[in-house]
Coordinates of C-alpha atoms in Angstrom, one line a residue:
X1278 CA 134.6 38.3 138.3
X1279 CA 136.7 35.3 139.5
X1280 CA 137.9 32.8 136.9
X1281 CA 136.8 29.8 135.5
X1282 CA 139.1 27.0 135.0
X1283 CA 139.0 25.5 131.8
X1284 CA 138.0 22.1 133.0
X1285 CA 135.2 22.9 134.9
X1286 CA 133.9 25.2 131.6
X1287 CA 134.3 22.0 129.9
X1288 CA 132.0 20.7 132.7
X1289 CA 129.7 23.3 132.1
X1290 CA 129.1 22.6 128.5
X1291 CA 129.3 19.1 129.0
X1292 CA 125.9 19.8 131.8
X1293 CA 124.1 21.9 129.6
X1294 CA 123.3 19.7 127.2
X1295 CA 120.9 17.9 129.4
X1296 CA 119.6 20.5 132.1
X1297 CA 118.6 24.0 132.4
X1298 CA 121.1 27.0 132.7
X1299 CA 119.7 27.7 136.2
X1300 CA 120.5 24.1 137.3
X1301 CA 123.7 23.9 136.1
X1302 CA 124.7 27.5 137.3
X1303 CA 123.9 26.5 140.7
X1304 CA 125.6 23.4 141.0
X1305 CA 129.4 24.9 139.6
X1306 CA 128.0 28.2 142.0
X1307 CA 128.3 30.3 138.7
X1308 CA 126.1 33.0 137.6
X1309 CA 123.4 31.8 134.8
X1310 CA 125.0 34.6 132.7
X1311 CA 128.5 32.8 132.8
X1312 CA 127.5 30.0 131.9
X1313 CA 125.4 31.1 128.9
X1314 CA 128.5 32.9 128.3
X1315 CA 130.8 29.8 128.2
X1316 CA 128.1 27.6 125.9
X1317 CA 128.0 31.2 124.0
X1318 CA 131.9 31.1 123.3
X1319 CA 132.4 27.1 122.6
X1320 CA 130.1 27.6 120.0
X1321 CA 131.8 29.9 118.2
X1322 CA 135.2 29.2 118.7
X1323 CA 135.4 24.9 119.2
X1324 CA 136.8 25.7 122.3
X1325 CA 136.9 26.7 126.2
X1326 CA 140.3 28.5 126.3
X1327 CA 140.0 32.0 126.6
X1328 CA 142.8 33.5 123.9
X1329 CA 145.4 35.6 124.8
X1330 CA 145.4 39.5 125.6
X1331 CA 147.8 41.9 125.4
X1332 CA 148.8 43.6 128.4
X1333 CA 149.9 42.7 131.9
X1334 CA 146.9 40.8 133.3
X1335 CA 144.3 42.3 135.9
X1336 CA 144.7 41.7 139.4
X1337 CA 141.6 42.3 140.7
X1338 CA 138.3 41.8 139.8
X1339 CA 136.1 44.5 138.9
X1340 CA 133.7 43.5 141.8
X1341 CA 136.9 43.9 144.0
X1342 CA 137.3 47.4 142.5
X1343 CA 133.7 48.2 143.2
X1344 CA 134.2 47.3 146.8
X1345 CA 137.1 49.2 147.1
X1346 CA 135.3 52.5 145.5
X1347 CA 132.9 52.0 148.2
X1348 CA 135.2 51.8 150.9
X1349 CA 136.6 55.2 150.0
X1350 CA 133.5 56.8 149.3
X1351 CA 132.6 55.9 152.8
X1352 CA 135.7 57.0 154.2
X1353 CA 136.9 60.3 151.9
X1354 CA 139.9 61.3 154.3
X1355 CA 141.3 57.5 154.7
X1356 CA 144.6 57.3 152.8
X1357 CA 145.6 54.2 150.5
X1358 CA 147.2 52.8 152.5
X1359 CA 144.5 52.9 155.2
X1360 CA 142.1 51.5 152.4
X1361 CA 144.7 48.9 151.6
X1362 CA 144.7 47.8 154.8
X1363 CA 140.8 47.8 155.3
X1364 CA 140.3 46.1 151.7
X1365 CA 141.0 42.2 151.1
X1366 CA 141.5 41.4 147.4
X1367 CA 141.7 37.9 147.0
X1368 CA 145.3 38.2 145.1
X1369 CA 147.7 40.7 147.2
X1370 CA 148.6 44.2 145.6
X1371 CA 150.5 47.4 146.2
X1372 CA 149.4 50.8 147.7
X1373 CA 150.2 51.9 144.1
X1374 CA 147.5 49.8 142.3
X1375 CA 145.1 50.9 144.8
X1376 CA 145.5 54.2 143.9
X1377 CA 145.7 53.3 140.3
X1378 CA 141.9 51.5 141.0
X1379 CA 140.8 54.4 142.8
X1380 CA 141.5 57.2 139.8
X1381 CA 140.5 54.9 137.0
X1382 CA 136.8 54.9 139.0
X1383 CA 137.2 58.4 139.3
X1384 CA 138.4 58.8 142.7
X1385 CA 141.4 60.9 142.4
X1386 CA 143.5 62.3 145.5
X1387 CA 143.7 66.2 146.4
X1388 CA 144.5 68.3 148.9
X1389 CA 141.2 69.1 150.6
X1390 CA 139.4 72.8 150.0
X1391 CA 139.6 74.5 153.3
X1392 CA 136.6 76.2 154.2
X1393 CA 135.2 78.0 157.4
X1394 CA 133.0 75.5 159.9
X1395 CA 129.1 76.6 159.5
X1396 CA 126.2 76.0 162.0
X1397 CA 122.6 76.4 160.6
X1398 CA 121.9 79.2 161.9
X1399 CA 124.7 80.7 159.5
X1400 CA 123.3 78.5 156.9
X1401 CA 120.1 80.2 157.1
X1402 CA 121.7 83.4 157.2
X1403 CA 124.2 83.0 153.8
X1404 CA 120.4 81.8 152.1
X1405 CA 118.4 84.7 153.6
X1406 CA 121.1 87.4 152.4
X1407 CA 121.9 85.8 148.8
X1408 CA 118.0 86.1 148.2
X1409 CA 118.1 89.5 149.0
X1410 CA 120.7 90.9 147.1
X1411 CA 120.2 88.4 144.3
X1412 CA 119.3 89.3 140.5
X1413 CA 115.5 88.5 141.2
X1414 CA 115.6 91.4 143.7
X1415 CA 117.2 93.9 141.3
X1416 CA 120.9 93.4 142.3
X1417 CA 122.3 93.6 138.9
X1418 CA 126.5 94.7 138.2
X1419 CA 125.2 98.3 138.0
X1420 CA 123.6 98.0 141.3
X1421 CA 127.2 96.3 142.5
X1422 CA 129.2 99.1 141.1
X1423 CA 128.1 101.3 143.8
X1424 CA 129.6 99.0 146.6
X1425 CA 133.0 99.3 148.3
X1426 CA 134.2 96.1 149.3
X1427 CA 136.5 96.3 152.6
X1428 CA 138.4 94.1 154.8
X1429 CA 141.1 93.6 156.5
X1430 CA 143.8 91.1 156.1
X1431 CA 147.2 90.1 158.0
X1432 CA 150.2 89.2 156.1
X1433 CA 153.1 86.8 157.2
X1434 CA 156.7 87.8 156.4
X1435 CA 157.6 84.5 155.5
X1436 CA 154.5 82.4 154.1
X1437 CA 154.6 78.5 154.5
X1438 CA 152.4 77.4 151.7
X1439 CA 153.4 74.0 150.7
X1440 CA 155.8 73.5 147.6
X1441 CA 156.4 70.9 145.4
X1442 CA 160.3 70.2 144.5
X1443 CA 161.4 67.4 142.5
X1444 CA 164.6 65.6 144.2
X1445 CA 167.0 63.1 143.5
X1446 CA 166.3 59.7 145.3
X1447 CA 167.5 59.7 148.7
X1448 CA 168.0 63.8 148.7
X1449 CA 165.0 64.5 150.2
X1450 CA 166.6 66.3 153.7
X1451 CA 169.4 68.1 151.5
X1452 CA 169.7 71.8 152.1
X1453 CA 169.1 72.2 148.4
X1454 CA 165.3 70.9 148.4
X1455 CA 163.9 71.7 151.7
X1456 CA 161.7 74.5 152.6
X1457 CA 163.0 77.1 155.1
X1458 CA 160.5 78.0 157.9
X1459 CA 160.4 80.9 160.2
X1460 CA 158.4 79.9 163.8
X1461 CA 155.1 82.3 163.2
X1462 CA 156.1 83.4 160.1
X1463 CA 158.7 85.7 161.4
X1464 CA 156.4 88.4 162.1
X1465 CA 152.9 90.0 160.4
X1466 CA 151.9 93.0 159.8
X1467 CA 147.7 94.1 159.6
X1468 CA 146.5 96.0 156.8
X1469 CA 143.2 97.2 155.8
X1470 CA 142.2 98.2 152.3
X1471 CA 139.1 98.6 150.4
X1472 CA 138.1 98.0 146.0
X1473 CA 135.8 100.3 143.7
X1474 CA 134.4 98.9 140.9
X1475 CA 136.2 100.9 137.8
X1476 CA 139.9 100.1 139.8
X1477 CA 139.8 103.3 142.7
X1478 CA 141.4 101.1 146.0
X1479 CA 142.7 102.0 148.9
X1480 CA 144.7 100.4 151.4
X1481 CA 147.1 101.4 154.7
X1482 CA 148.6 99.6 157.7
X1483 CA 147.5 99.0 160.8
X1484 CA 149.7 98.7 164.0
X1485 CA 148.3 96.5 166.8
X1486 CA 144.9 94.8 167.1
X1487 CA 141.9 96.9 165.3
X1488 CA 139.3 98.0 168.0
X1489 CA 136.4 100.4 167.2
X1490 CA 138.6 103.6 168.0
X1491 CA 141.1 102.5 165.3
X1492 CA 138.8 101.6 162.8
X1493 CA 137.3 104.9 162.7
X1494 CA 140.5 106.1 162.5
X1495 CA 141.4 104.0 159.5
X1496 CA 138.3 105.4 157.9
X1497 CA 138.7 108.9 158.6
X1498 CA 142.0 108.6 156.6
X1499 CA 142.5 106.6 154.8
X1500 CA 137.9 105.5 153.2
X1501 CA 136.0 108.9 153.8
X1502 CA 138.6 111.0 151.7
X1503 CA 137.6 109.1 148.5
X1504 CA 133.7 108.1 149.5
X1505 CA 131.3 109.8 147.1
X1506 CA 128.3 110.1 147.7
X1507 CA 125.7 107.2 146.8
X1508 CA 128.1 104.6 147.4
X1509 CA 127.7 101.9 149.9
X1510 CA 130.1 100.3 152.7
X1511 CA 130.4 96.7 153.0
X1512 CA 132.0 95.4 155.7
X1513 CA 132.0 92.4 158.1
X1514 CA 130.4 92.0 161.3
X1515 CA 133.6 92.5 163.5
X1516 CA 132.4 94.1 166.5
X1517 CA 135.4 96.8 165.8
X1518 CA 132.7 97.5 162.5
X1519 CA 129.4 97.4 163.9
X1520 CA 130.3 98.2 167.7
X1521 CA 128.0 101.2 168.5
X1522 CA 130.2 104.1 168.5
X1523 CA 131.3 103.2 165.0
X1524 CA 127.8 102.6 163.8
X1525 CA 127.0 106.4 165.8
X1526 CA 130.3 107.4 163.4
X1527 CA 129.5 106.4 160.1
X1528 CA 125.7 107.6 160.4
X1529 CA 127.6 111.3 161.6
X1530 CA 129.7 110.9 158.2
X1531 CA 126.6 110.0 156.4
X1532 CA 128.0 106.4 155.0
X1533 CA 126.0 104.2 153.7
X1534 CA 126.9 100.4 155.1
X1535 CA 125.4 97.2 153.3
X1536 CA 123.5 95.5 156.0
X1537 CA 123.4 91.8 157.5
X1538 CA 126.7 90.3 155.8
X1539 CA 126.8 87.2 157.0
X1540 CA 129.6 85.9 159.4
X1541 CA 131.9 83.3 157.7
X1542 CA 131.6 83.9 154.0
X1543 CA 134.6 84.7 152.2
X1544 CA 133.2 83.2 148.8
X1545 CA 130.8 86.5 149.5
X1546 CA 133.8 89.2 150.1
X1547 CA 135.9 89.3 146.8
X1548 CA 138.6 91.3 148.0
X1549 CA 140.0 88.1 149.5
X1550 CA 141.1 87.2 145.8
X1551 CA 143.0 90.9 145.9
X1552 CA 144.2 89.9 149.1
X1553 CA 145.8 86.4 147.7
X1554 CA 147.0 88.7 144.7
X1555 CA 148.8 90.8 146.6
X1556 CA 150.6 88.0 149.3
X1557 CA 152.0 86.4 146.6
X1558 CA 153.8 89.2 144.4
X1559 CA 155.0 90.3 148.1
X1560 CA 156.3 87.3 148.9
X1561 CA 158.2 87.4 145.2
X1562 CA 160.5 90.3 146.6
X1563 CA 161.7 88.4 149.8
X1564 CA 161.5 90.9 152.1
X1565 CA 163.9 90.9 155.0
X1566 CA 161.6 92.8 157.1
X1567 CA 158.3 94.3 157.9
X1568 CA 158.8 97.4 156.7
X1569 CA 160.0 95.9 153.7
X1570 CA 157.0 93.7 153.6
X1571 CA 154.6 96.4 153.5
X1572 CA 156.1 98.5 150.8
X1573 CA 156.0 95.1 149.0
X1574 CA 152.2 94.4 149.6
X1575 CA 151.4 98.5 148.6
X1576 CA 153.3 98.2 145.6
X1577 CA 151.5 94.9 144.6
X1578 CA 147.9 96.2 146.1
X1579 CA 148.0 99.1 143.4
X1580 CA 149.5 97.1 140.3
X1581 CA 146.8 94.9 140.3
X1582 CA 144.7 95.5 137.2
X1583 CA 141.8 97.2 136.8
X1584 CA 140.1 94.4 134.6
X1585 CA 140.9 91.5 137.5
X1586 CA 138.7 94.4 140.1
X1587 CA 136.1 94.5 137.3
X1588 CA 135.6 90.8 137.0
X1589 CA 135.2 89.7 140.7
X1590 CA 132.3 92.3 140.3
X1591 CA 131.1 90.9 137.9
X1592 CA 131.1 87.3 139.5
X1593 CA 129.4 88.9 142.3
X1594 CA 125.4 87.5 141.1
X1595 CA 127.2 84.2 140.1
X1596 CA 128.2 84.1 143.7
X1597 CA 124.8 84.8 144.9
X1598 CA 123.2 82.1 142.7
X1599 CA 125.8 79.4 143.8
X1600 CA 125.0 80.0 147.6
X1601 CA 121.2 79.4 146.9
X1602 CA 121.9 76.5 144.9
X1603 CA 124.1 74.9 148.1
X1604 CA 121.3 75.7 150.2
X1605 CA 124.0 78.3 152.2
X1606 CA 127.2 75.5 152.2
X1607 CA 130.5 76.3 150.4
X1608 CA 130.7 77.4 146.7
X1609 CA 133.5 76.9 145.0
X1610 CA 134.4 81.1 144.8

């Protein structure tokens, strides 16, 4: 709200006494709330001057601030500056005190969530398959227990997750508080692993890409051993998973596989969350090498607690119910 200058107030007053509020708003092009406001305040103080606040003084106006909300509502992936730029106050400011405007309106900055791209098609799908296996259809934690969740996962020798470091001004490109990158990650190695409910996991290594000859192979090993009987096989729809000749293989070794798992949904597949586990204990030990880095991520896979296994089962109808509720789009598992 722009402000009034004590004279014309005084005009105000002064107008009031002989025409109406509307009349008198429109000719100093003030609201009729303002100036009820300004008669409001001379009559209980004597005077027009507005008293003195503590505090630095605003800048902007909180219609300014409005406009500015909406500007990055409208544009969520604009920076500050870029909303600075688009956004004309009528008394100049910093790229600071926009962002100051923006988190006191609740618009705070964060990296963004990345998530897989979904067509409707695979919207549809996520619905259809969370209202099958949800609790209304019977899929309670006992029912979950008797699922073996499997994936597989590749692991970088040197991760380049972002880091935060606090440096001295003007140190930013010392030695001391950079981040040392390897160009694509210095090698990976594949691995392919598989969670019980109750803590019973399994997991191995997997040289080269994973066709459906491989995969069998990883399953003749290193699953079927420890499958008992009654439990089920989820896996992804990899074409190594559900080419024919390992669909002709698993109905030989009489397994069990949890059908239609939809494509894209690794808020579905908690094993991811052992996965991210294990990467980052690895990662602890710095190893210099692959082999290194798998006896790091096999030693991590298996000191994972029993109790964290237990409660991404147990998260498993939450997950369900989230996915129905965002009509098949991201959840926040």
């Amino acid at each position: 709200m722009p402000k009034i200058h004590p004279e014309t107030k005084a005009l105000i007053i002064k107008e009031l006494k002989t025409r109406s509020t509307a009349e008198v708003a429109d000719t100093f092009n003030v609201s009729q709330h303002q100036a009820q406001r300004i008669r409001k305040r001379f009559e209980e103080t004597g005077d027009v001057f507005v008293k003195p606040r503590s505090g630095r003084p605003r800048k902007t106006t909180a219609r300014e601030d409005r406009l500015l909300g909406r500007k990055s509502k409208a544009s969520p992936f604009s920076t500050a500056a870029e909303l600075h730029q688009a956004w004309s106050p009528q008394v100049p400011v910093s790229t600071r005190t926009v962002c100051r405007i923006l988190s006191r309106n609740g618009l705070h900055g964060r990296i963004c969530a990345q998530k897989p791209a979904l067509n409707k098609r695979q919207l549809k799908k996520r619905v259809a398959f969370a209202k099958a296996l949800s609790l209304l259809k019977g899929w309670t934690l006992e029912k979950w227990q008797k699922v073996d969740i499997s994936d597989e996962s590749s692991v970088e020798l040197h991760h380049s997750h972002s880091k935060y470091c606090r440096t001295p001004t003007g140190a930013r490109m010392d030695p001391r508080f950079t981040q040392k990158i390897v160009k694509f990650g210095g090698g990976k190695i594949m691995v392919w692993g598989y969670i019980q409910y109750g803590g019973l996991r399994e997991i191995c290594r997997v040289e080269g890409n994973i066709n459906s000859l491989k995969y069998q192979e990883v399953l003749a090993t290193s699953y079927i051993p420890n499958h008992k009987r009654g439990q089920i096989l989820q896996q992804d729809g990899a074409r190594s998973h559900t080419s024919i000749s390992t669909s002709k293989f698993l109905k030989a070794k009489k397994i069990k596989v949890l059908q239609d798992w939809p494509a894209r949904s690794p808020d579905r597949n908690i094993i991811e969350h052992v996965w991210g586990r294990m990467k980052e204990e690895a990662w602890k030990t710095k190893p210099k090498n692959l082999d290194e880095l798998w006896e790091a991520c096999k030693t991590a896979f298996f000191a994972i607690p029993d109790d964290f296994i237990n409660k991404l089962y147990e998260s498993l109808s939450n997950r369900m119910d989230a996915v129905l509720q965002a009509h098949g789009s991201h959840t926040r598992y």
